[in-house]
Short mmCIF file of C-alpha atoms in Angstrom, two decimals:
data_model
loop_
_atom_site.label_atom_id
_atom_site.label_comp_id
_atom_site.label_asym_id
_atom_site.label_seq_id
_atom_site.Cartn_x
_atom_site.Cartn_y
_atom_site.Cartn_z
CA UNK A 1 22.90 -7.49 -12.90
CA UNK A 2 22.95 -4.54 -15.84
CA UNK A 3 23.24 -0.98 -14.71
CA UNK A 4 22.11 2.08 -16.80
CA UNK A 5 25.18 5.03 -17.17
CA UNK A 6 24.64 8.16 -17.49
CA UNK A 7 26.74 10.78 -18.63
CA UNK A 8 25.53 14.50 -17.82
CA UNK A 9 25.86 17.73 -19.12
CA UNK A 10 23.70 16.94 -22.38
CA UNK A 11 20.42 19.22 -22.80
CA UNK A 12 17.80 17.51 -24.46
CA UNK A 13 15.69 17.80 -27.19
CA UNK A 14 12.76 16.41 -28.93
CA UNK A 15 9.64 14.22 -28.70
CA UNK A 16 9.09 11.56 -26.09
CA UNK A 17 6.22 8.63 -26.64
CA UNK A 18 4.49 8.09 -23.25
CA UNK A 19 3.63 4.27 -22.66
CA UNK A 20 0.29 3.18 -21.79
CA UNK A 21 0.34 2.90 -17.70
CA UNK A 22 1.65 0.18 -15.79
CA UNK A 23 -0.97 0.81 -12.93
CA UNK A 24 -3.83 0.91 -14.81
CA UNK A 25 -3.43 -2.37 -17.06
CA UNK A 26 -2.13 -4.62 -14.19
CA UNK A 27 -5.66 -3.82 -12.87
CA UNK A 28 -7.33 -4.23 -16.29
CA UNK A 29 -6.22 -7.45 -16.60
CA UNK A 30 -7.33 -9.48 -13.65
CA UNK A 31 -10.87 -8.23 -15.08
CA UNK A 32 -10.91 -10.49 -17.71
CA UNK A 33 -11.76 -13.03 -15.02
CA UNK A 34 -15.13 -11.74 -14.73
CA UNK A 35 -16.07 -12.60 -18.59
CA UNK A 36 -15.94 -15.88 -20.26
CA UNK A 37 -15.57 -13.94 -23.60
CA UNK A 38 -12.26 -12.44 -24.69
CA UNK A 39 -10.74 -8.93 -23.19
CA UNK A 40 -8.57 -7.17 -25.53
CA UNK A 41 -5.93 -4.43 -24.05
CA UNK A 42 -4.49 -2.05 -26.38
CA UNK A 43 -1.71 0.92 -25.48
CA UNK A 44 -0.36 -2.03 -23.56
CA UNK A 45 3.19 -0.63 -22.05
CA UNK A 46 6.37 -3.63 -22.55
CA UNK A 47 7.12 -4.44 -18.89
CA UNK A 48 8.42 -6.93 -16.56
CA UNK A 49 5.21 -6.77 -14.06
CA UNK A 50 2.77 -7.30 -16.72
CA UNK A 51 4.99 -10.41 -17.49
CA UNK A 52 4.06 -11.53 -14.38
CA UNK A 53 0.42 -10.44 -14.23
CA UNK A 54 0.51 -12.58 -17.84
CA UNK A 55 1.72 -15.60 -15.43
CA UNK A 56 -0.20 -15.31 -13.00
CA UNK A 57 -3.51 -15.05 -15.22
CA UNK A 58 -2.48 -17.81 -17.28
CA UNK A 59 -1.68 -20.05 -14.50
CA UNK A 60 -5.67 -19.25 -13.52
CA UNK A 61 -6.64 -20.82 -16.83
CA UNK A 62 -6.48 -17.56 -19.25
CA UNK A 63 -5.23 -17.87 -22.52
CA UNK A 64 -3.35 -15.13 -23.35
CA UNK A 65 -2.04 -13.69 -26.53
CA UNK A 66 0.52 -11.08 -26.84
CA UNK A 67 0.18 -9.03 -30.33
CA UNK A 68 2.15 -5.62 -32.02
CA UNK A 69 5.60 -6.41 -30.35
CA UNK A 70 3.53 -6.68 -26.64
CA UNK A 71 1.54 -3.39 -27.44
CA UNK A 72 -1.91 -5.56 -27.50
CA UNK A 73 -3.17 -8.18 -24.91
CA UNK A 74 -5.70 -10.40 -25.90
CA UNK A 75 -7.62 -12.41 -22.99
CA UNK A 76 -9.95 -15.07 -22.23
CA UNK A 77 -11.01 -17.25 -19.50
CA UNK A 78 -13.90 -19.22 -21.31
CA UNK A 79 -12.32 -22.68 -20.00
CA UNK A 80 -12.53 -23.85 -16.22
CA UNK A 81 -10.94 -21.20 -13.68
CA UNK A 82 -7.79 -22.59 -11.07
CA UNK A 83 -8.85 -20.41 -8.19
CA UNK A 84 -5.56 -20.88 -6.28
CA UNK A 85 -3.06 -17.80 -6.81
CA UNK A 86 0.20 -19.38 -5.90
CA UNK A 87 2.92 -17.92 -3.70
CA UNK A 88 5.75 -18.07 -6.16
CA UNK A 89 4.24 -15.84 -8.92
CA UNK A 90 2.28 -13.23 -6.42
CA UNK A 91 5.23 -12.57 -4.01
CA UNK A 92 6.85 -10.78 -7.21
CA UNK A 93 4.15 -8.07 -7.55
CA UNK A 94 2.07 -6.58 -5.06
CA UNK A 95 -0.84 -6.44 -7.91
CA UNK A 96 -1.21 -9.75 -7.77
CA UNK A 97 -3.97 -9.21 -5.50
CA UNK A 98 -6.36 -7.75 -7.83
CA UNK A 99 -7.38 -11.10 -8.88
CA UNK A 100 -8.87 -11.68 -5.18
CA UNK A 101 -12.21 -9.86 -5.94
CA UNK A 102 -12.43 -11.15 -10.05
CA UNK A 103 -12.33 -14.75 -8.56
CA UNK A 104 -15.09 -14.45 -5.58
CA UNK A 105 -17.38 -12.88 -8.28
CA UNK A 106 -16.75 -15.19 -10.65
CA UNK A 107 -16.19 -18.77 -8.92
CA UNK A 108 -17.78 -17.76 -5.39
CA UNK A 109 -14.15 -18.79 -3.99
CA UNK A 110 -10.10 -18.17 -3.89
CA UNK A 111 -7.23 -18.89 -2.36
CA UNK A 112 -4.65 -15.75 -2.94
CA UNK A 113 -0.96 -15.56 -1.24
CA UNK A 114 -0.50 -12.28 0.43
CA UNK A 115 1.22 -9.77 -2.27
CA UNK A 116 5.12 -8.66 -2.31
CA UNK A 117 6.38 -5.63 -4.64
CA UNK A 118 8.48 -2.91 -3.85
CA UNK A 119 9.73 -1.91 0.34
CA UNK A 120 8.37 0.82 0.75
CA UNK A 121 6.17 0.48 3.61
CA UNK A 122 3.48 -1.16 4.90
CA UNK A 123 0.68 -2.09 2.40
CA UNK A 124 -1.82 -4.16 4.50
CA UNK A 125 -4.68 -6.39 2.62
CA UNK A 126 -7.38 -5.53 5.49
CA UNK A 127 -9.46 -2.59 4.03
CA UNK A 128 -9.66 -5.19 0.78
CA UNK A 129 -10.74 -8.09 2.92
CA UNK A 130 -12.58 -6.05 5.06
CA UNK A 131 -14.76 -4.75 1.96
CA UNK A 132 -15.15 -7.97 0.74
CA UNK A 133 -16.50 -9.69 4.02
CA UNK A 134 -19.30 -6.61 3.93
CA UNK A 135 -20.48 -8.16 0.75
CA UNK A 136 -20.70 -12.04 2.40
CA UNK A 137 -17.32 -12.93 2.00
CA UNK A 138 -15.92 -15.69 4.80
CA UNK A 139 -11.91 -15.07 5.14
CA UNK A 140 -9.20 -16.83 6.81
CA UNK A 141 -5.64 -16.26 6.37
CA UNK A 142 -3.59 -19.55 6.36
CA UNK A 143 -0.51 -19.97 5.87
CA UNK A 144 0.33 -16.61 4.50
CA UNK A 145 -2.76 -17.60 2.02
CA UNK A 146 -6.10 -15.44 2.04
CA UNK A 147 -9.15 -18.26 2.34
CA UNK A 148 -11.98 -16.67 0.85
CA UNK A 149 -15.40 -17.66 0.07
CA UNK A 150 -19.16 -15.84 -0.67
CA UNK A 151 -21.85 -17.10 1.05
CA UNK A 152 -24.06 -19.17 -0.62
CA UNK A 153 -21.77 -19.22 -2.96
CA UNK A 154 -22.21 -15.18 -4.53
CA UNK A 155 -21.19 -11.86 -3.49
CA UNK A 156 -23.85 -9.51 -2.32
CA UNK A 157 -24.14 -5.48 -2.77
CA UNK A 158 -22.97 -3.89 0.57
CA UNK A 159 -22.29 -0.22 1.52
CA UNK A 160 -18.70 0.02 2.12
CA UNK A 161 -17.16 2.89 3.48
CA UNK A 162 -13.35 2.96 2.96
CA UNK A 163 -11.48 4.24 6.20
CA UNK A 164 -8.88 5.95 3.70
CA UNK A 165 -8.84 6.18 -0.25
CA UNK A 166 -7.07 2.97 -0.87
CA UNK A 167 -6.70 2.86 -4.91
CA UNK A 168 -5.86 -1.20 -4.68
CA UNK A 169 -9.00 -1.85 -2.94
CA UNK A 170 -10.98 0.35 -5.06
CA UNK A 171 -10.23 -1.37 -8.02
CA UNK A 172 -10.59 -5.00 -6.03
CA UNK A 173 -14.24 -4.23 -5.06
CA UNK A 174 -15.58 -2.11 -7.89
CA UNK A 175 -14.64 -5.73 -9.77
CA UNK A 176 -16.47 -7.78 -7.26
CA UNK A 177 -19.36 -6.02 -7.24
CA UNK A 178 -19.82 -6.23 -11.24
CA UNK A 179 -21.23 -9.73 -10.75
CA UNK A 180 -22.76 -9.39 -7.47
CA UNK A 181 -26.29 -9.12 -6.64
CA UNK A 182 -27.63 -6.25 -5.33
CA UNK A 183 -26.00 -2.90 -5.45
CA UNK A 184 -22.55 -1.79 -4.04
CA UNK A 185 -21.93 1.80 -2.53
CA UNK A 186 -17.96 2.15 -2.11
CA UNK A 187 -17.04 5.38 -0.38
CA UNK A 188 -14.20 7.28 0.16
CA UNK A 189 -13.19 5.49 -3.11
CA UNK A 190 -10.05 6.70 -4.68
CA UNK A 191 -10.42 8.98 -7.60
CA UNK A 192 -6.95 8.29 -9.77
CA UNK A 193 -7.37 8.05 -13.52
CA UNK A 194 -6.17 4.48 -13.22
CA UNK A 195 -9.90 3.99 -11.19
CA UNK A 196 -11.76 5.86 -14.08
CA UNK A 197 -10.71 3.69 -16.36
CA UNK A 198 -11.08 0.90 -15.04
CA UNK A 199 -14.66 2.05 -14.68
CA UNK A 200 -15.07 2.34 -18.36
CA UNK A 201 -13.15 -0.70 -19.22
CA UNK A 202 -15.58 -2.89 -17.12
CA UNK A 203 -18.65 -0.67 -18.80
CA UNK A 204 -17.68 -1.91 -21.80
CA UNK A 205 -17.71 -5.02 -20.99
CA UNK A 206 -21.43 -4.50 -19.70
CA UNK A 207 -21.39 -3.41 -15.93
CA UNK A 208 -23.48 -1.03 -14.47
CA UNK A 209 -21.01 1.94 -12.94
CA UNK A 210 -21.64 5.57 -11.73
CA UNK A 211 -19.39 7.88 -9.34
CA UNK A 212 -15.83 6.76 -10.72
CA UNK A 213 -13.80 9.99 -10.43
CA UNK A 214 -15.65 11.15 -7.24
CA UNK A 215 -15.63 9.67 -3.36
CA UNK A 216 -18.11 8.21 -3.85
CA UNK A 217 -18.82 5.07 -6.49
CA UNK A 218 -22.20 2.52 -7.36
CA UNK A 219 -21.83 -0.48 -8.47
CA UNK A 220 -25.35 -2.39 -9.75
CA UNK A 221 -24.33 -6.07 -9.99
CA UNK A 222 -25.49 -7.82 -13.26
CA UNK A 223 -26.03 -11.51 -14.14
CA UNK A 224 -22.97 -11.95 -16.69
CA UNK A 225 -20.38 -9.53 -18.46
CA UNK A 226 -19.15 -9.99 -21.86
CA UNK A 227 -16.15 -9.04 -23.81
CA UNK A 228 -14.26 -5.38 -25.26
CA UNK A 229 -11.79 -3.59 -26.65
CA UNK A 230 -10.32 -0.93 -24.42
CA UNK A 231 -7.46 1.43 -24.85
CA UNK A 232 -5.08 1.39 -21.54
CA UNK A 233 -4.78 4.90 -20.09
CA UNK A 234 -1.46 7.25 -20.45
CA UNK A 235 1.07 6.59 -17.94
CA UNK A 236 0.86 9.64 -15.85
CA UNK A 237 3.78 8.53 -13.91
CA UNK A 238 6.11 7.89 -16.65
CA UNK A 239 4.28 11.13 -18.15
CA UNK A 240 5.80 13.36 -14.90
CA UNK A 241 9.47 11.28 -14.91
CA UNK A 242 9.92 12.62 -18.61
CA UNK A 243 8.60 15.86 -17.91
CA UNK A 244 11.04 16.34 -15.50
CA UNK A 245 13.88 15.48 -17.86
CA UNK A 246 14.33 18.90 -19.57
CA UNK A 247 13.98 20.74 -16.39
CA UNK A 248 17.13 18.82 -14.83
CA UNK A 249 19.31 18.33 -17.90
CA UNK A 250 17.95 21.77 -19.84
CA UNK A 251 16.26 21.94 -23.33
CA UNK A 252 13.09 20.91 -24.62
CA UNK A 253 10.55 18.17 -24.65
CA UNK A 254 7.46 17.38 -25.66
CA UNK A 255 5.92 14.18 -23.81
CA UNK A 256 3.42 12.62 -26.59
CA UNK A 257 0.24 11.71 -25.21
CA UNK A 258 0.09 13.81 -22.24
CA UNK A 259 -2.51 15.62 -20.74
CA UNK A 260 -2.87 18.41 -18.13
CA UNK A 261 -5.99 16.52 -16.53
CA UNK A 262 -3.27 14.00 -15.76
CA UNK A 263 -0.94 15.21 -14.03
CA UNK A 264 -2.66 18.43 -12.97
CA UNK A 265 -1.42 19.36 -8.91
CA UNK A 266 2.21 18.13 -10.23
CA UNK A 267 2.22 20.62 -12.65
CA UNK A 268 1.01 23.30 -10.20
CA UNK A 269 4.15 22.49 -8.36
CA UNK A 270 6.61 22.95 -11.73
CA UNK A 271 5.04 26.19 -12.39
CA UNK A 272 5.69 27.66 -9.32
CA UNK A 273 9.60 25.74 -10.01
CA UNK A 274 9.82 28.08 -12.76
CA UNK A 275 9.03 25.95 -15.45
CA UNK A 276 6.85 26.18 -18.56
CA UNK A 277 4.47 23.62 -19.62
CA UNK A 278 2.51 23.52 -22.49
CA UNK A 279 -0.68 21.67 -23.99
CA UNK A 280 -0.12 20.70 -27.24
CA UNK A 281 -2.31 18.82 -29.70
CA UNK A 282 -0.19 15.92 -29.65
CA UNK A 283 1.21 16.14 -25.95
CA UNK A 284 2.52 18.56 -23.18
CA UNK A 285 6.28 20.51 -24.08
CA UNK A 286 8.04 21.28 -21.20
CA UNK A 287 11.41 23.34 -20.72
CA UNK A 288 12.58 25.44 -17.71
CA UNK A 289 12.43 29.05 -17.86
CA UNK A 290 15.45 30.05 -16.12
CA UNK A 291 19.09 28.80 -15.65
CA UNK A 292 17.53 26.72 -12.00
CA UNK A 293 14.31 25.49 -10.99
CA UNK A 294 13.10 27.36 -7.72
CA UNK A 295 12.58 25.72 -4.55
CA UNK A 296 9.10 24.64 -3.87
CA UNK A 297 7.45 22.49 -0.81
CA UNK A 298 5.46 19.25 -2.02
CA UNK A 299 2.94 17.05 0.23
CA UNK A 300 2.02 13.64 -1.43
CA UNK A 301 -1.27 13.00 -1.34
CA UNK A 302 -4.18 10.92 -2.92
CA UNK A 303 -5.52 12.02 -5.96
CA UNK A 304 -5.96 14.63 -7.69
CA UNK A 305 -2.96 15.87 -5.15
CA UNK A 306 0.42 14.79 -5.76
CA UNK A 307 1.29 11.54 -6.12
CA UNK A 308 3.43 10.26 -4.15
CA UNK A 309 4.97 7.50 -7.22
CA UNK A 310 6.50 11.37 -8.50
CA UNK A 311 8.13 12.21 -5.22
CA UNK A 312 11.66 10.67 -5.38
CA UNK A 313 11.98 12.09 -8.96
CA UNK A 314 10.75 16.11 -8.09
CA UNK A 315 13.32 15.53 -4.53
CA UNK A 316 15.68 15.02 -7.48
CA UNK A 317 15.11 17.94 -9.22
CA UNK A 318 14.84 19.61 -6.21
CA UNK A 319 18.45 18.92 -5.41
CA UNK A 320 19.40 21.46 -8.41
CA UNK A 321 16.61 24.21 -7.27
CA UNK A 322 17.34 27.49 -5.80
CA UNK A 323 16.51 27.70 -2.20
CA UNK A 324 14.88 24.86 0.34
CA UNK A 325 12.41 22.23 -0.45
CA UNK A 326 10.47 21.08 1.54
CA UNK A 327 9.06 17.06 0.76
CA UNK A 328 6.69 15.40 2.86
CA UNK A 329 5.21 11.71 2.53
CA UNK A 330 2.03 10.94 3.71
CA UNK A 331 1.16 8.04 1.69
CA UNK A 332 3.77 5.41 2.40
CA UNK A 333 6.34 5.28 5.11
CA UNK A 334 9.97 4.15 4.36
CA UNK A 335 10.01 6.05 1.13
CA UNK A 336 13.65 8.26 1.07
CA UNK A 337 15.40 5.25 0.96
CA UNK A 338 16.69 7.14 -2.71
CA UNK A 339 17.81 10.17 -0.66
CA UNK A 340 20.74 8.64 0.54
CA UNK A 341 21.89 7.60 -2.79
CA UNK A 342 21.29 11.37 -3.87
CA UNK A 343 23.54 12.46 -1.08
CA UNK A 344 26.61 10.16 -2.47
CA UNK A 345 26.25 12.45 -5.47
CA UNK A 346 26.32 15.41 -3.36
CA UNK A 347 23.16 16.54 -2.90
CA UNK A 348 22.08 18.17 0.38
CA UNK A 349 19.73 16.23 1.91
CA UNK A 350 18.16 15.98 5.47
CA UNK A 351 15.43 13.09 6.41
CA UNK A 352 13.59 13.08 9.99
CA UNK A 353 10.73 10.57 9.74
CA UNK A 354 8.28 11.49 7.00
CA UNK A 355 9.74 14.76 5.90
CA UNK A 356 12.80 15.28 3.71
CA UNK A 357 14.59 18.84 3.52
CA UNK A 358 16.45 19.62 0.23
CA UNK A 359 18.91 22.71 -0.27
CA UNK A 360 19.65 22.97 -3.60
CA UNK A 361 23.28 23.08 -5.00
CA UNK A 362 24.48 24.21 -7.64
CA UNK A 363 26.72 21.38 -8.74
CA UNK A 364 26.18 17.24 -8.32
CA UNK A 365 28.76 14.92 -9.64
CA UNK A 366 27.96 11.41 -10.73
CA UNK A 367 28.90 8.55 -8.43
CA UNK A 368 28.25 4.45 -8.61
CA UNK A 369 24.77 4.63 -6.92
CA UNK A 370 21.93 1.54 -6.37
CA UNK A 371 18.84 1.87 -7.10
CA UNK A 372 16.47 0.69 -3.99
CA UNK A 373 12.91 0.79 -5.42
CA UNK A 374 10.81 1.29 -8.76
CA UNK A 375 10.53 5.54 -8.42
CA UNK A 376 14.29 5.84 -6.80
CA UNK A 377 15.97 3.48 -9.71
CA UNK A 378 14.65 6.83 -11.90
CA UNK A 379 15.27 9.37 -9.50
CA UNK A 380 19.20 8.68 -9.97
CA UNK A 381 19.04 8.77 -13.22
CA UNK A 382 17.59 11.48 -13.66
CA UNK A 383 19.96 13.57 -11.34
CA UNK A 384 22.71 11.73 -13.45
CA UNK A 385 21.35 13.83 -16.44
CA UNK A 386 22.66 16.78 -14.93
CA UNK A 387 25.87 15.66 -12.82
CA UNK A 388 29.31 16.13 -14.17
CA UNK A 389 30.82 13.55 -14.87
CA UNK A 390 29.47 9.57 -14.80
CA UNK A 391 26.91 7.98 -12.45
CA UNK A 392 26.12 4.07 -12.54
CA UNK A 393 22.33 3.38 -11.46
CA UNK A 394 22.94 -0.39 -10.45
CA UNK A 395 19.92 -3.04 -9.41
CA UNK A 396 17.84 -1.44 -12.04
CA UNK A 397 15.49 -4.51 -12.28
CA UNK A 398 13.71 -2.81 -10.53
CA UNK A 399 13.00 0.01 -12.95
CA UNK A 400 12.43 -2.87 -15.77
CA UNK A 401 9.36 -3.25 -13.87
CA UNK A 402 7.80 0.19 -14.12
CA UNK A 403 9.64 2.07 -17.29
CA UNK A 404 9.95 0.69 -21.01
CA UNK A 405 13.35 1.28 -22.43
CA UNK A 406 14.66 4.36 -20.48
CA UNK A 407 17.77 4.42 -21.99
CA UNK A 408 15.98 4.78 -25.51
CA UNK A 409 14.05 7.09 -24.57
CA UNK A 410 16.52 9.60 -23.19
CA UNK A 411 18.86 8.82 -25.78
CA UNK A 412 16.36 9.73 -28.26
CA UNK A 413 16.23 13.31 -27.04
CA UNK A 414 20.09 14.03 -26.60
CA UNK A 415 21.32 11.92 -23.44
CA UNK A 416 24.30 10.23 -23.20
CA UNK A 417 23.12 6.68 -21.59
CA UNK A 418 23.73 3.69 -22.09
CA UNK A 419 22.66 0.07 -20.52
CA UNK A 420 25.37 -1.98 -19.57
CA UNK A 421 24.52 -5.56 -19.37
CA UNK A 422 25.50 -7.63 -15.89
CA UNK A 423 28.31 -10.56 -15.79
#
């Protein structure tokens, strides 16, 4: 398996090009099973998960057309729709259920294996299935398959009142209710700026949307949708990871195509970490204003609080910062499996259930260290930046399936890293 090296001690400098995000165009895509005409993705970021959306939709019956080195997605389902998601190709990618709600619109039936992805806790399918029933839906889970099929054969508008802000099932519903009849009330919707655009994606493409952005979203169904152009939306993950670069390893960045609407309560945290951030008209510059970052507490929470996809990389530049941090998850369970990796490089961690407690030290040195998830693979490097000496990040498939060319990136701007291809 390759590795990624890092070196530390470098302080960067330069520009950074944010990618188009992950989250938002693996929902994007399932929609273009709701049109028979073509569904063009542009800002499209190069990553292993939309590889396997690309499967997944293809093996549905879309044609698919990658364009601009994988930049531009071009879609279409105008033939006859396989409404059986297999096993094999959704176990990869937890995603892979967004096509659930596309398909009962659509064909009035599916058969979708239960999701895999990352272990990080406990992701149940019931507030999707749940919605979906409320608008007609019969379903049976067989098998580890989900059985699903709208009564007389079409979705119908329910009110559906979420019993948290789920952003999966969100997106699932607001897509099933394009095409169903009647009109669809989803509250306690999530608000993330994957969800708003989404909203204007499917707009385009003809549906009848209001509330996206707020708790509470309507959905008029409409007879048919046709096809668009849409631009996917900044990563705002991959936006905070980069920002966080110049705090840990010192200098300057500016993060092209960022914007302070997307990553708003994070940056609240930096500034009260001592750090500068600046709007600029091309992106957000970010540098540290002193010699540490200060300690500062951080709750994950849904949107627009902080997300909790940024917490393993702030716990690592927490592990620099003057003072006691204190890090709580409340989104996901199971998700400081990175801390103990953190600790090999000698940072000063403590973990008791959902709350992690970080003393900052002065000094980390780099250490062979395995990367356990998507957001921890980046944590450690990261921290790497700024540790003497060398760290190996190792299993870093899993960051193949979130971040485009890491090593490029940072090497761009000053760091010494390097990928190191597996035997």
């Amino acid at each position: 398996m390759d590795s990624i090296v890092v070196r530390g001690g470098k302080s960067l400098s330069g520009q950074i090009e944010i990618a188009g995000a992950k989250n938002a165009a693996l929902t994007l895509m399932p929609a273009t099973l709701l049109s028979d005409e073509p569904l063009t993705l542009t800002n499209t970021p190069r990553l292993s998960d939309i590889k396997t959306m690309t499967l997944l939709l293809e093996s549905l019956g879309a044609e698919i057309s990658s364009l601009q080195d994988g930049k531009v997605q071009t879609m279409s389902c105008h033939g006859s729709i396989n409404t059986t998601a297999d096993y094999d190709i959704v176990r990869k990618m937890r995603a892979s259920n967004l096509v659930l709600g596309p398909l009962l619109a659509r064909e009035g039936h599916a058969i979708v294996s239960l999701p895999g992805g990352c272990a990080i806790g406990a992701r149940p399918m019931d507030i999707h299935t749940d919605g979906l029933a409320k608008m007609g839906a019969q379903i049976d889970l067989k098998d580890g398959y989900l059985h699903a099929k709208a009564d007389g054969g079409k979705l119908k508008g329910a009110v559906i009142d979420f019993p948290f802000a789920s952003v999966g099932a969100t997106e699932n519903i607001m897509m099933a209710a394009t095409l169903a009849k009647g009109t669809t009330v989803i509250n306690n919707a999530a608000r993330e700026p994957e969800i708003v655009d989404l909203a204007d994606c499917l707009r385009k493409m003809g549906a009848q949307i209001e509330g996206d952005g707020t708790p509470s979203i309507t959905i008029q169904g409409v007879d048919r949708l046709h096809g668009a152009t849409h631009p996917v939306v900044t990563d705002r993950i991959e936006l905070g990871t980069y920002m966080l670069a110049p705090v840990i390893a010192g200098g300057e960045v500016e993060c092209l195509g960022g914007k302070l609407s997307l990553v708003g309560a994070f940056c609240e945290k930096l500034d009260a970490a001592g750090v500068s951030v600046e709007e600029t008209k091309t992106g957000l510059k970010v540098k540290l204003k002193g010699d540490r970052p200060k300690a500062v507490d951080v709750t994950t929470e849904p949107f627009p609080g902080f997300p909790t996809d940024l917490q393993a990389q702030m716990m690592a530049m927490l592990c620099f910062a003057e003072g006691t941090s204190v890090l709580e998850e409340k989104i996901f369970e199971n998700r400081f499996m990175h801390a103990p990796e953190l600790e090999r490089m000698g940072a000063n961690i403590e973990v008791h259930g959902g709350t992690a407690t970080v003393t900052g030290v002065d000094k980390m040195k780099g250490a062979p260290v395995m990367a356990t998830d998507l957001r921890a693979s980046v944590s450690l490097i990261l921290a790497g930046l700024r540790a003497e000496g060398e760290t190996q990040v190792n299993r870093v498939y899993h960051l193949d399936r979130g971040y485009e060319d890491v090593a490029g990136k940072l090497g761009k701007v000053g760091a010494d890293i390097e990928r190191v291809a597996g035997r």
